[in-house]
Amino acid sequence: MTLLSDILTFNQTFVEEKQYEPYVTTKIPNKKLVILTCMDTRLVELLPKSMNVKNGDVKMVRNAGAVITHPFGSIMRSLLVAIYELQAEEVLIIGHYDCGMSAVNSHATVEKMKERGVSEDIFNTLSYSGIDLHSWLKGFDDVQESVKNSVEMVRNHPLMDKKVPVHGLVVDPSNGKLDLIEEGY
């Protein structure tokens, strides 16, 4: 059996037995909050528990490193939609210590891509098209500075409601302790 078939088999039972009922909520976050955080596996359950966040309380946006790399990319769009369409009234950007993005080496990542079959022609085409792949894949050196940069990008976005507080925090993935980096009030 494949991982996908295991998931689909479980899902069928989950739906048939109505195990979803405790999670029924609306699309509007109860706590009027949108959170951008990292996709790290250690945070999936730890972060919400450490913040007393339950299903339906917040809009949760995740990516590698909790980083906003482009002011008009999908992460910023998600934050703006949460604010203007889904009634979020505050933004939390939460990075974490020991983040994998702090160790990303773009050259090593490109080599892994090549090992898996991405051809040199693709990399040449990207380069000739003006795409700086190494800059795009680059991680960060300091999680606190990374969080500050993302907070500033949201606060200064031309489409952002300036009355919405944008906060920056860093969580310890070993125990859930939150460190306040930027207060948005």
GROMACS .gro file of C-alpha atoms in nm:
model
  185
    1MET     CA    1   0.000   0.000   0.000
    2THR     CA    2   0.119   0.352  -0.074
    3LEU     CA    3   0.115   0.648   0.162
    4LEU     CA    4  -0.164   0.804  -0.047
    5SER     CA    5  -0.380   0.492  -0.028
    6ASP     CA    6  -0.325   0.477   0.350
    7ILE     CA    7  -0.441   0.838   0.376
    8LEU     CA    8  -0.748   0.779   0.158
    9THR     CA    9  -0.845   0.464   0.350
   10PHE     CA   10  -0.819   0.648   0.681
   11ASN     CA   11  -1.011   0.942   0.537
   12GLN     CA   12  -1.300   0.724   0.426
   13THR     CA   13  -1.339   0.592   0.781
   14PHE     CA   14  -1.295   0.942   0.926
   15VAL     CA   15  -1.585   1.074   0.717
   16GLU     CA   16  -1.809   0.767   0.756
   17GLU     CA   17  -1.772   0.777   1.136
   18LYS     CA   18  -1.824   1.156   1.140
   19GLN     CA   19  -1.498   1.209   1.326
   20TYR     CA   20  -1.489   1.557   1.170
   21GLU     CA   21  -1.774   1.687   1.387
   22PRO     CA   22  -1.554   1.827   1.670
   23TYR     CA   23  -1.371   2.039   1.408
   24VAL     CA   24  -1.670   2.204   1.243
   25THR     CA   25  -1.627   2.583   1.242
   26THR     CA   26  -1.662   2.877   1.006
   27LYS     CA   27  -1.409   3.035   0.771
   28ILE     CA   28  -1.389   3.345   0.994
   29PRO     CA   29  -1.117   3.309   1.261
   30ASN     CA   30  -1.260   3.327   1.615
   31LYS     CA   31  -0.958   3.519   1.744
   32LYS     CA   32  -0.949   3.753   1.439
   33LEU     CA   33  -0.586   3.660   1.382
   34VAL     CA   34  -0.373   3.546   1.089
   35ILE     CA   35  -0.042   3.373   1.159
   36LEU     CA   36   0.247   3.323   0.920
   37THR     CA   37   0.479   3.054   1.048
   38CYS     CA   38   0.716   2.788   0.927
   39MET     CA   39   0.618   2.453   0.780
   40ASP     CA   40   0.852   2.275   1.026
   41THR     CA   41   0.704   1.947   1.146
   42ARG     CA   42   0.783   2.030   1.508
   43LEU     CA   43   0.542   2.324   1.499
   44VAL     CA   44   0.233   2.153   1.358
   45GLU     CA   45   0.083   2.078   1.699
   46LEU     CA   46   0.329   2.248   1.936
   47LEU     CA   47   0.278   2.605   1.814
   48PRO     CA   48  -0.104   2.613   1.839
   49LYS     CA   49  -0.093   2.442   2.181
   50SER     CA   50   0.171   2.687   2.306
   51MET     CA   51  -0.056   2.978   2.208
   52ASN     CA   52  -0.390   2.832   2.321
   53VAL     CA   53  -0.507   2.824   1.959
   54LYS     CA   54  -0.772   2.573   1.864
   55ASN     CA   55  -0.938   2.475   1.539
   56GLY     CA   56  -1.126   2.774   1.401
   57ASP     CA   57  -0.938   3.035   1.606
   58VAL     CA   58  -0.688   3.163   1.346
   59LYS     CA   59  -0.591   3.163   0.982
   60MET     CA   60  -0.260   2.976   0.958
   61VAL     CA   61  -0.026   3.035   0.664
   62ARG     CA   62   0.289   2.824   0.644
   63ASN     CA   63   0.599   2.822   0.428
   64ALA     CA   64   0.969   2.745   0.455
   65GLY     CA   65   1.107   2.976   0.722
   66ALA     CA   66   0.798   3.197   0.774
   67VAL     CA   67   0.961   3.429   0.522
   68ILE     CA   68   0.794   3.675   0.287
   69THR     CA   69   1.025   3.691  -0.013
   70HIS     CA   70   0.808   3.888  -0.252
   71PRO     CA   71   0.565   4.169  -0.173
   72PHE     CA   72   0.319   4.040  -0.433
   73GLY     CA   73   0.367   3.666  -0.382
   74SER     CA   74   0.117   3.415  -0.250
   75ILE     CA   75   0.212   3.464   0.116
   76MET     CA   76   0.138   3.836   0.112
   77ARG     CA   77  -0.180   3.772  -0.085
   78SER     CA   78  -0.292   3.522   0.180
   79LEU     CA   79  -0.232   3.773   0.460
   80LEU     CA   80  -0.423   4.045   0.276
   81VAL     CA   81  -0.716   3.812   0.202
   82ALA     CA   82  -0.727   3.710   0.569
   83ILE     CA   83  -0.749   4.078   0.667
   84TYR     CA   84  -0.983   4.215   0.403
   85GLU     CA   85  -1.206   3.914   0.336
   86LEU     CA   86  -1.188   3.693   0.647
   87GLN     CA   87  -1.195   3.955   0.924
   88ALA     CA   88  -0.847   3.903   1.068
   89GLU     CA   89  -0.754   4.209   1.274
   90GLU     CA   90  -0.394   4.124   1.371
   91VAL     CA   91  -0.096   3.952   1.207
   92LEU     CA   92   0.161   3.734   1.381
   93ILE     CA   93   0.479   3.633   1.200
   94ILE     CA   94   0.640   3.350   1.392
   95GLY     CA   95   0.979   3.211   1.301
   96HIS     CA   96   1.158   2.948   1.508
   97TYR     CA   97   1.501   2.866   1.638
   98ASP     CA   98   1.690   2.582   1.469
   99CYS     CA   99   1.507   2.651   1.141
  100GLY     CA  100   1.608   2.449   0.839
  101MET     CA  101   1.607   2.766   0.628
  102SER     CA  102   1.902   2.894   0.829
  103ALA     CA  103   2.106   2.604   0.694
  104VAL     CA  104   1.990   2.605   0.332
  105ASN     CA  105   2.281   2.612   0.091
  106SER     CA  106   2.144   2.701  -0.250
  107HIS     CA  107   2.438   2.541  -0.431
  108ALA     CA  108   2.384   2.210  -0.249
  109THR     CA  109   2.011   2.228  -0.322
  110VAL     CA  110   2.078   2.281  -0.693
  111GLU     CA  111   2.311   1.980  -0.691
  112LYS     CA  112   2.034   1.769  -0.535
  113MET     CA  113   1.799   1.887  -0.810
  114LYS     CA  114   2.049   1.778  -1.071
  115GLU     CA  115   2.089   1.438  -0.902
  116ARG     CA  116   1.712   1.393  -0.929
  117GLY     CA  117   1.709   1.470  -1.299
  118VAL     CA  118   1.668   1.843  -1.345
  119SER     CA  119   1.884   1.912  -1.649
  120GLU     CA  120   2.159   2.169  -1.682
  121ASP     CA  121   1.956   2.317  -1.970
  122ILE     CA  122   1.682   2.414  -1.723
  123PHE     CA  123   1.930   2.596  -1.501
  124ASN     CA  124   2.078   2.771  -1.804
  125THR     CA  125   1.732   2.880  -1.922
  126LEU     CA  126   1.651   3.019  -1.577
  127SER     CA  127   1.981   3.205  -1.565
  128TYR     CA  128   1.939   3.346  -1.917
  129SER     CA  129   1.588   3.458  -1.819
  130GLY     CA  130   1.728   3.670  -1.539
  131ILE     CA  131   1.630   3.440  -1.254
  132ASP     CA  132   1.885   3.432  -0.975
  133LEU     CA  133   1.813   3.083  -0.847
  134HIS     CA  134   2.069   3.105  -0.568
  135SER     CA  135   1.915   3.422  -0.431
  136TRP     CA  136   1.567   3.270  -0.456
  137LEU     CA  137   1.670   2.952  -0.272
  138LYS     CA  138   1.886   3.127  -0.013
  139GLY     CA  139   1.792   3.084   0.350
  140PHE     CA  140   1.874   3.328   0.628
  141ASP     CA  141   2.149   3.365   0.885
  142ASP     CA  142   1.952   3.509   1.178
  143VAL     CA  143   1.591   3.408   1.248
  144GLN     CA  144   1.521   3.724   1.448
  145GLU     CA  145   1.639   3.946   1.161
  146SER     CA  146   1.437   3.736   0.917
  147VAL     CA  147   1.122   3.784   1.126
  148LYS     CA  148   1.190   4.160   1.150
  149ASN     CA  149   1.228   4.178   0.771
  150SER     CA  150   0.898   3.997   0.711
  151VAL     CA  151   0.719   4.216   0.968
  152GLU     CA  152   0.850   4.529   0.793
  153MET     CA  153   0.742   4.398   0.454
  154VAL     CA  154   0.387   4.349   0.580
  155ARG     CA  155   0.370   4.676   0.771
  156ASN     CA  156   0.499   4.875   0.475
  157HIS     CA  157   0.303   4.698   0.203
  158PRO     CA  158   0.110   4.954  -0.003
  159LEU     CA  159  -0.214   4.753   0.026
  160MET     CA  160  -0.186   4.686   0.400
  161ASP     CA  161  -0.431   4.849   0.640
  162LYS     CA  162  -0.195   5.055   0.858
  163LYS     CA  163  -0.427   5.011   1.158
  164VAL     CA  164  -0.365   4.634   1.166
  165PRO     CA  165  -0.098   4.541   1.422
  166VAL     CA  166   0.179   4.322   1.282
  167HIS     CA  167   0.381   4.135   1.544
  168GLY     CA  168   0.698   3.927   1.513
  169LEU     CA  169   0.790   3.635   1.737
  170VAL     CA  170   1.030   3.344   1.746
  171VAL     CA  171   0.931   3.012   1.901
  172ASP     CA  172   1.158   2.749   2.051
  173PRO     CA  173   1.061   2.420   1.878
  174SER     CA  174   1.179   2.217   2.176
  175ASN     CA  175   0.939   2.365   2.433
  176GLY     CA  176   0.704   2.618   2.264
  177LYS     CA  177   0.844   2.927   2.441
  178LEU     CA  178   0.770   3.243   2.244
  179ASP     CA  179   1.012   3.536   2.227
  180LEU     CA  180   0.865   3.870   2.125
  181ILE     CA  181   1.080   4.033   1.855
  182GLU     CA  182   0.846   4.308   1.728
  183GLU     CA  183   0.529   4.436   1.892
  184GLY     CA  184   0.282   4.586   1.649
  185TYR     CA  185   0.065   4.797   1.880
   0.00000   0.00000   0.00000
